[in-house]
Amino acid sequence: MSLLKSILNMVLKTAVESIEQRAEQPASPRATSPSPSANRPAPNIGPDYFAEILATDFPQYSVRQNVPVTELAGFATDEFKLYATRPQQSYKAEWGQPYTFVLSQGGTPAAVVMLGSGTSHNKNVKYLIARMYAKKLGLPYINFYTQYPNERDYVVSRIRKFMNA
C-alpha cells in the first residue's frame, strides 16, 4: 500500500508543479488579445438590419414588410403534407406567418424573406404554411435565423443565390 501511496504522491507533485509553472509563464499574445470581431459590436439582426441590406444591396426591388400570406395567395385553402409523420391536411393561407419581407419588381412579387428564431422555419406550422404558399406561387423563400450573426456578405450572397441574381 505504501508503494501505491508514494506513486500517487509523486504523480500529484508532478501535476502541481506543472500547473504552477504554467501560471508563472507570461500569457501568449494570442490568448490575451481579443479577436478582431470582439472589437466590433454585434449587428442588430432584427428587421431593421435586413431592411437596410435589402434597400442598399437590392435597389431594383421594392420591399414591403410584414405582408400577410393572403395578400399574395388570396384566401386559399390547399392540402399540403407539412410534416413527414402526418398525412396531407388542409391549410388556409390566412393561418400562415406573415412574410417578413416581400421583394417585388414592377409590382410583381419576386421573393420572400423570412426571419425566425430557434426552429421556427422547420417546425412552426405558421412558417411551414407560409413556405408552402410561397412555393405554390413559385417564389423563392429565403429564411434567416436571427440568433445567428448573419454578416452582411452572407445575407447578400444568400439572397442572390436564391434569386439567381
PDB file of C-alpha atoms in Angstrom:
ATOM      1  CA  MET A   1       0.000   0.000   0.000  1.00  0.00           C
ATOM      2  CA  SER A   2       2.880   2.351   0.748  1.00  0.00           C
ATOM      3  CA  LEU A   3       4.245   1.832  -2.759  1.00  0.00           C
ATOM      4  CA  LEU A   4       0.903   2.881  -4.249  1.00  0.00           C
ATOM      5  CA  LYS A   5       0.770   5.872  -1.906  1.00  0.00           C
ATOM      6  CA  SER A   6       4.257   7.029  -2.899  1.00  0.00           C
ATOM      7  CA  ILE A   7       3.409   6.698  -6.619  1.00  0.00           C
ATOM      8  CA  LEU A   8       0.248   8.749  -6.175  1.00  0.00           C
ATOM      9  CA  ASN A   9       2.136  11.428  -4.227  1.00  0.00           C
ATOM     10  CA  MET A  10       4.771  11.599  -6.967  1.00  0.00           C
ATOM     11  CA  VAL A  11       2.096  11.964  -9.699  1.00  0.00           C
ATOM     12  CA  LEU A  12       0.271  14.654  -7.729  1.00  0.00           C
ATOM     13  CA  LYS A  13       3.510  16.543  -7.037  1.00  0.00           C
ATOM     14  CA  THR A  14       4.405  16.497 -10.743  1.00  0.00           C
ATOM     15  CA  ALA A  15       0.942  17.722 -11.729  1.00  0.00           C
ATOM     16  CA  VAL A  16       1.017  20.565  -9.184  1.00  0.00           C
ATOM     17  CA  GLU A  17       4.498  21.658 -10.335  1.00  0.00           C
ATOM     18  CA  SER A  18       3.341  21.653 -13.949  1.00  0.00           C
ATOM     19  CA  ILE A  19       0.333  23.819 -13.112  1.00  0.00           C
ATOM     20  CA  GLU A  20       2.481  26.237 -11.100  1.00  0.00           C
ATOM     21  CA  GLN A  21       4.967  26.561 -13.976  1.00  0.00           C
ATOM     22  CA  ARG A  22       2.182  27.393 -16.431  1.00  0.00           C
ATOM     23  CA  ALA A  23       0.786  30.015 -14.085  1.00  0.00           C
ATOM     24  CA  GLU A  24       4.200  31.714 -13.834  1.00  0.00           C
ATOM     25  CA  GLN A  25       4.707  31.876 -17.629  1.00  0.00           C
ATOM     26  CA  PRO A  26       3.517  35.042 -19.384  1.00  0.00           C
ATOM     27  CA  ALA A  27       0.398  34.516 -21.418  1.00  0.00           C
ATOM     28  CA  SER A  28       0.811  34.359 -25.164  1.00  0.00           C
ATOM     29  CA  PRO A  29      -0.375  37.436 -27.073  1.00  0.00           C
ATOM     30  CA  ARG A  30      -2.893  35.299 -28.914  1.00  0.00           C
ATOM     31  CA  ALA A  31      -4.586  34.238 -25.709  1.00  0.00           C
ATOM     32  CA  THR A  32      -4.834  37.747 -24.285  1.00  0.00           C
ATOM     33  CA  SER A  33      -5.733  39.843 -27.321  1.00  0.00           C
ATOM     34  CA  PRO A  34      -9.358  39.859 -28.334  1.00  0.00           C
ATOM     35  CA  SER A  35     -10.326  38.616 -31.744  1.00  0.00           C
ATOM     36  CA  PRO A  36     -10.978  41.295 -34.374  1.00  0.00           C
ATOM     37  CA  SER A  37     -14.702  40.603 -34.254  1.00  0.00           C
ATOM     38  CA  ALA A  38     -14.711  41.065 -30.471  1.00  0.00           C
ATOM     39  CA  ASN A  39     -13.947  44.765 -31.019  1.00  0.00           C
ATOM     40  CA  ARG A  40     -16.994  45.214 -33.235  1.00  0.00           C
ATOM     41  CA  PRO A  41     -20.416  45.351 -31.693  1.00  0.00           C
ATOM     42  CA  ALA A  42     -22.722  42.584 -32.861  1.00  0.00           C
ATOM     43  CA  PRO A  43     -25.047  43.895 -35.558  1.00  0.00           C
ATOM     44  CA  ASN A  44     -28.693  44.312 -34.786  1.00  0.00           C
ATOM     45  CA  ILE A  45     -30.052  41.376 -36.725  1.00  0.00           C
ATOM     46  CA  GLY A  46     -33.688  42.294 -36.466  1.00  0.00           C
ATOM     47  CA  PRO A  47     -35.946  43.509 -39.263  1.00  0.00           C
ATOM     48  CA  ASP A  48     -34.276  46.953 -39.440  1.00  0.00           C
ATOM     49  CA  TYR A  49     -30.890  45.366 -40.146  1.00  0.00           C
ATOM     50  CA  PHE A  50     -32.322  43.282 -43.014  1.00  0.00           C
ATOM     51  CA  ALA A  51     -34.433  46.184 -44.346  1.00  0.00           C
ATOM     52  CA  GLU A  52     -31.276  48.294 -44.670  1.00  0.00           C
ATOM     53  CA  ILE A  53     -29.451  45.494 -46.518  1.00  0.00           C
ATOM     54  CA  LEU A  54     -32.377  44.947 -48.891  1.00  0.00           C
ATOM     55  CA  ALA A  55     -32.710  48.674 -49.641  1.00  0.00           C
ATOM     56  CA  THR A  56     -28.972  49.158 -50.193  1.00  0.00           C
ATOM     57  CA  ASP A  57     -27.948  45.957 -51.962  1.00  0.00           C
ATOM     58  CA  PHE A  58     -31.152  45.242 -53.884  1.00  0.00           C
ATOM     59  CA  PRO A  59     -32.370  48.667 -55.034  1.00  0.00           C
ATOM     60  CA  GLN A  60     -34.006  47.145 -58.128  1.00  0.00           C
ATOM     61  CA  TYR A  61     -36.709  45.660 -55.879  1.00  0.00           C
ATOM     62  CA  SER A  62     -39.394  47.376 -53.890  1.00  0.00           C
ATOM     63  CA  VAL A  63     -39.594  45.934 -50.394  1.00  0.00           C
ATOM     64  CA  ARG A  64     -42.654  45.542 -48.203  1.00  0.00           C
ATOM     65  CA  GLN A  65     -42.640  44.300 -44.608  1.00  0.00           C
ATOM     66  CA  ASN A  66     -45.000  42.016 -42.691  1.00  0.00           C
ATOM     67  CA  VAL A  67     -47.042  41.004 -45.692  1.00  0.00           C
ATOM     68  CA  PRO A  68     -49.886  38.564 -44.913  1.00  0.00           C
ATOM     69  CA  VAL A  69     -49.794  35.333 -46.883  1.00  0.00           C
ATOM     70  CA  THR A  70     -53.332  36.092 -48.081  1.00  0.00           C
ATOM     71  CA  GLU A  71     -52.091  39.237 -49.810  1.00  0.00           C
ATOM     72  CA  LEU A  72     -50.102  37.049 -52.195  1.00  0.00           C
ATOM     73  CA  ALA A  73     -52.086  33.800 -52.223  1.00  0.00           C
ATOM     74  CA  GLY A  74     -55.592  35.073 -51.556  1.00  0.00           C
ATOM     75  CA  PHE A  75     -57.876  33.338 -49.081  1.00  0.00           C
ATOM     76  CA  ALA A  76     -56.921  29.934 -50.396  1.00  0.00           C
ATOM     77  CA  THR A  77     -57.267  26.563 -48.735  1.00  0.00           C
ATOM     78  CA  ASP A  78     -54.940  23.882 -50.020  1.00  0.00           C
ATOM     79  CA  GLU A  79     -53.822  20.431 -48.989  1.00  0.00           C
ATOM     80  CA  PHE A  80     -50.182  20.038 -48.006  1.00  0.00           C
ATOM     81  CA  LYS A  81     -48.154  17.438 -46.204  1.00  0.00           C
ATOM     82  CA  LEU A  82     -46.252  19.731 -43.842  1.00  0.00           C
ATOM     83  CA  TYR A  83     -44.952  17.007 -41.536  1.00  0.00           C
ATOM     84  CA  ALA A  84     -43.452  13.688 -42.586  1.00  0.00           C
ATOM     85  CA  THR A  85     -45.398  11.784 -39.929  1.00  0.00           C
ATOM     86  CA  ARG A  86     -48.798  13.231 -40.837  1.00  0.00           C
ATOM     87  CA  PRO A  87     -50.934  12.750 -43.928  1.00  0.00           C
ATOM     88  CA  GLN A  88     -51.905  15.646 -46.159  1.00  0.00           C
ATOM     89  CA  GLN A  89     -54.141  18.140 -44.405  1.00  0.00           C
ATOM     90  CA  SER A  90     -55.973  21.276 -45.472  1.00  0.00           C
ATOM     91  CA  TYR A  91     -54.346  24.560 -44.519  1.00  0.00           C
ATOM     92  CA  LYS A  92     -55.637  28.061 -45.059  1.00  0.00           C
ATOM     93  CA  ALA A  93     -53.364  30.826 -46.308  1.00  0.00           C
ATOM     94  CA  GLU A  94     -54.658  33.093 -43.543  1.00  0.00           C
ATOM     95  CA  TRP A  95     -53.051  30.773 -40.965  1.00  0.00           C
ATOM     96  CA  GLY A  96     -49.576  31.416 -42.379  1.00  0.00           C
ATOM     97  CA  GLN A  97     -46.943  33.568 -40.717  1.00  0.00           C
ATOM     98  CA  PRO A  98     -46.819  36.978 -42.430  1.00  0.00           C
ATOM     99  CA  TYR A  99     -43.809  37.268 -44.714  1.00  0.00           C
ATOM    100  CA  THR A 100     -41.191  39.446 -43.029  1.00  0.00           C
ATOM    101  CA  PHE A 101     -40.252  40.953 -46.412  1.00  0.00           C
ATOM    102  CA  VAL A 102     -41.624  40.641 -49.915  1.00  0.00           C
ATOM    103  CA  LEU A 103     -39.357  41.786 -52.736  1.00  0.00           C
ATOM    104  CA  SER A 104     -41.231  42.918 -55.838  1.00  0.00           C
ATOM    105  CA  GLN A 105     -40.178  44.108 -59.248  1.00  0.00           C
ATOM    106  CA  GLY A 106     -42.615  46.071 -61.374  1.00  0.00           C
ATOM    107  CA  GLY A 107     -45.396  45.305 -58.896  1.00  0.00           C
ATOM    108  CA  THR A 108     -44.873  41.547 -59.210  1.00  0.00           C
ATOM    109  CA  PRO A 109     -43.611  39.620 -56.158  1.00  0.00           C
ATOM    110  CA  ALA A 110     -40.157  38.183 -56.829  1.00  0.00           C
ATOM    111  CA  ALA A 111     -39.176  36.591 -53.487  1.00  0.00           C
ATOM    112  CA  VAL A 112     -39.988  36.419 -49.805  1.00  0.00           C
ATOM    113  CA  VAL A 113     -37.540  36.769 -46.926  1.00  0.00           C
ATOM    114  CA  MET A 114     -38.488  35.325 -43.561  1.00  0.00           C
ATOM    115  CA  LEU A 115     -36.849  35.984 -40.216  1.00  0.00           C
ATOM    116  CA  GLY A 116     -37.279  33.499 -37.412  1.00  0.00           C
ATOM    117  CA  SER A 117     -35.526  32.112 -34.383  1.00  0.00           C
ATOM    118  CA  GLY A 118     -34.953  28.678 -32.943  1.00  0.00           C
ATOM    119  CA  THR A 119     -36.544  26.079 -35.148  1.00  0.00           C
ATOM    120  CA  SER A 120     -39.405  28.289 -36.308  1.00  0.00           C
ATOM    121  CA  HIS A 121     -38.774  27.673 -40.023  1.00  0.00           C
ATOM    122  CA  ASN A 122     -38.633  23.909 -39.579  1.00  0.00           C
ATOM    123  CA  LYS A 123     -41.369  23.111 -37.060  1.00  0.00           C
ATOM    124  CA  ASN A 124     -43.755  26.017 -36.552  1.00  0.00           C
ATOM    125  CA  VAL A 125     -46.884  25.375 -38.579  1.00  0.00           C
ATOM    126  CA  LYS A 126     -47.345  29.095 -39.380  1.00  0.00           C
ATOM    127  CA  TYR A 127     -43.916  29.265 -41.040  1.00  0.00           C
ATOM    128  CA  LEU A 128     -44.475  25.962 -42.847  1.00  0.00           C
ATOM    129  CA  ILE A 129     -47.777  27.213 -44.264  1.00  0.00           C
ATOM    130  CA  ALA A 130     -46.115  30.452 -45.413  1.00  0.00           C
ATOM    131  CA  ARG A 131     -43.316  28.434 -47.039  1.00  0.00           C
ATOM    132  CA  MET A 132     -45.731  26.142 -48.866  1.00  0.00           C
ATOM    133  CA  TYR A 133     -47.760  29.044 -50.260  1.00  0.00           C
ATOM    134  CA  ALA A 134     -44.550  30.759 -51.420  1.00  0.00           C
ATOM    135  CA  LYS A 135     -43.593  27.503 -53.145  1.00  0.00           C
ATOM    136  CA  LYS A 136     -47.067  27.246 -54.698  1.00  0.00           C
ATOM    137  CA  LEU A 137     -46.661  30.804 -56.040  1.00  0.00           C
ATOM    138  CA  GLY A 138     -43.204  29.978 -57.420  1.00  0.00           C
ATOM    139  CA  LEU A 139     -41.443  32.471 -55.128  1.00  0.00           C
ATOM    140  CA  PRO A 140     -38.052  31.847 -53.564  1.00  0.00           C
ATOM    141  CA  TYR A 141     -38.465  31.502 -49.785  1.00  0.00           C
ATOM    142  CA  ILE A 142     -35.272  32.771 -48.147  1.00  0.00           C
ATOM    143  CA  ASN A 143     -35.102  32.239 -44.409  1.00  0.00           C
ATOM    144  CA  PHE A 144     -32.678  33.586 -41.828  1.00  0.00           C
ATOM    145  CA  TYR A 145     -32.381  32.666 -38.166  1.00  0.00           C
ATOM    146  CA  THR A 146     -31.994  35.806 -36.074  1.00  0.00           C
ATOM    147  CA  GLN A 147     -29.954  34.089 -33.355  1.00  0.00           C
ATOM    148  CA  TYR A 148     -27.029  33.765 -35.787  1.00  0.00           C
ATOM    149  CA  PRO A 149     -24.641  36.591 -36.771  1.00  0.00           C
ATOM    150  CA  ASN A 150     -25.930  36.965 -40.354  1.00  0.00           C
ATOM    151  CA  GLU A 151     -22.978  39.017 -41.550  1.00  0.00           C
ATOM    152  CA  ARG A 152     -23.883  41.374 -44.370  1.00  0.00           C
ATOM    153  CA  ASP A 153     -21.874  39.495 -47.036  1.00  0.00           C
ATOM    154  CA  TYR A 154     -23.580  36.239 -46.081  1.00  0.00           C
ATOM    155  CA  VAL A 155     -27.072  37.750 -46.257  1.00  0.00           C
ATOM    156  CA  VAL A 156     -26.437  39.383 -49.642  1.00  0.00           C
ATOM    157  CA  SER A 157     -24.855  36.282 -51.205  1.00  0.00           C
ATOM    158  CA  ARG A 158     -27.616  34.017 -49.927  1.00  0.00           C
ATOM    159  CA  ILE A 159     -30.375  36.239 -51.297  1.00  0.00           C
ATOM    160  CA  ARG A 160     -28.570  36.490 -54.646  1.00  0.00           C
ATOM    161  CA  LYS A 161     -28.168  32.716 -54.763  1.00  0.00           C
ATOM    162  CA  PHE A 162     -31.882  32.121 -54.194  1.00  0.00           C
ATOM    163  CA  MET A 163     -32.890  34.781 -56.702  1.00  0.00           C
ATOM    164  CA  ASN A 164     -30.254  33.784 -59.261  1.00  0.00           C
ATOM    165  CA  ALA A 165     -29.161  37.436 -59.368  1.00  0.00           C
TER     166      ALA A 165
END
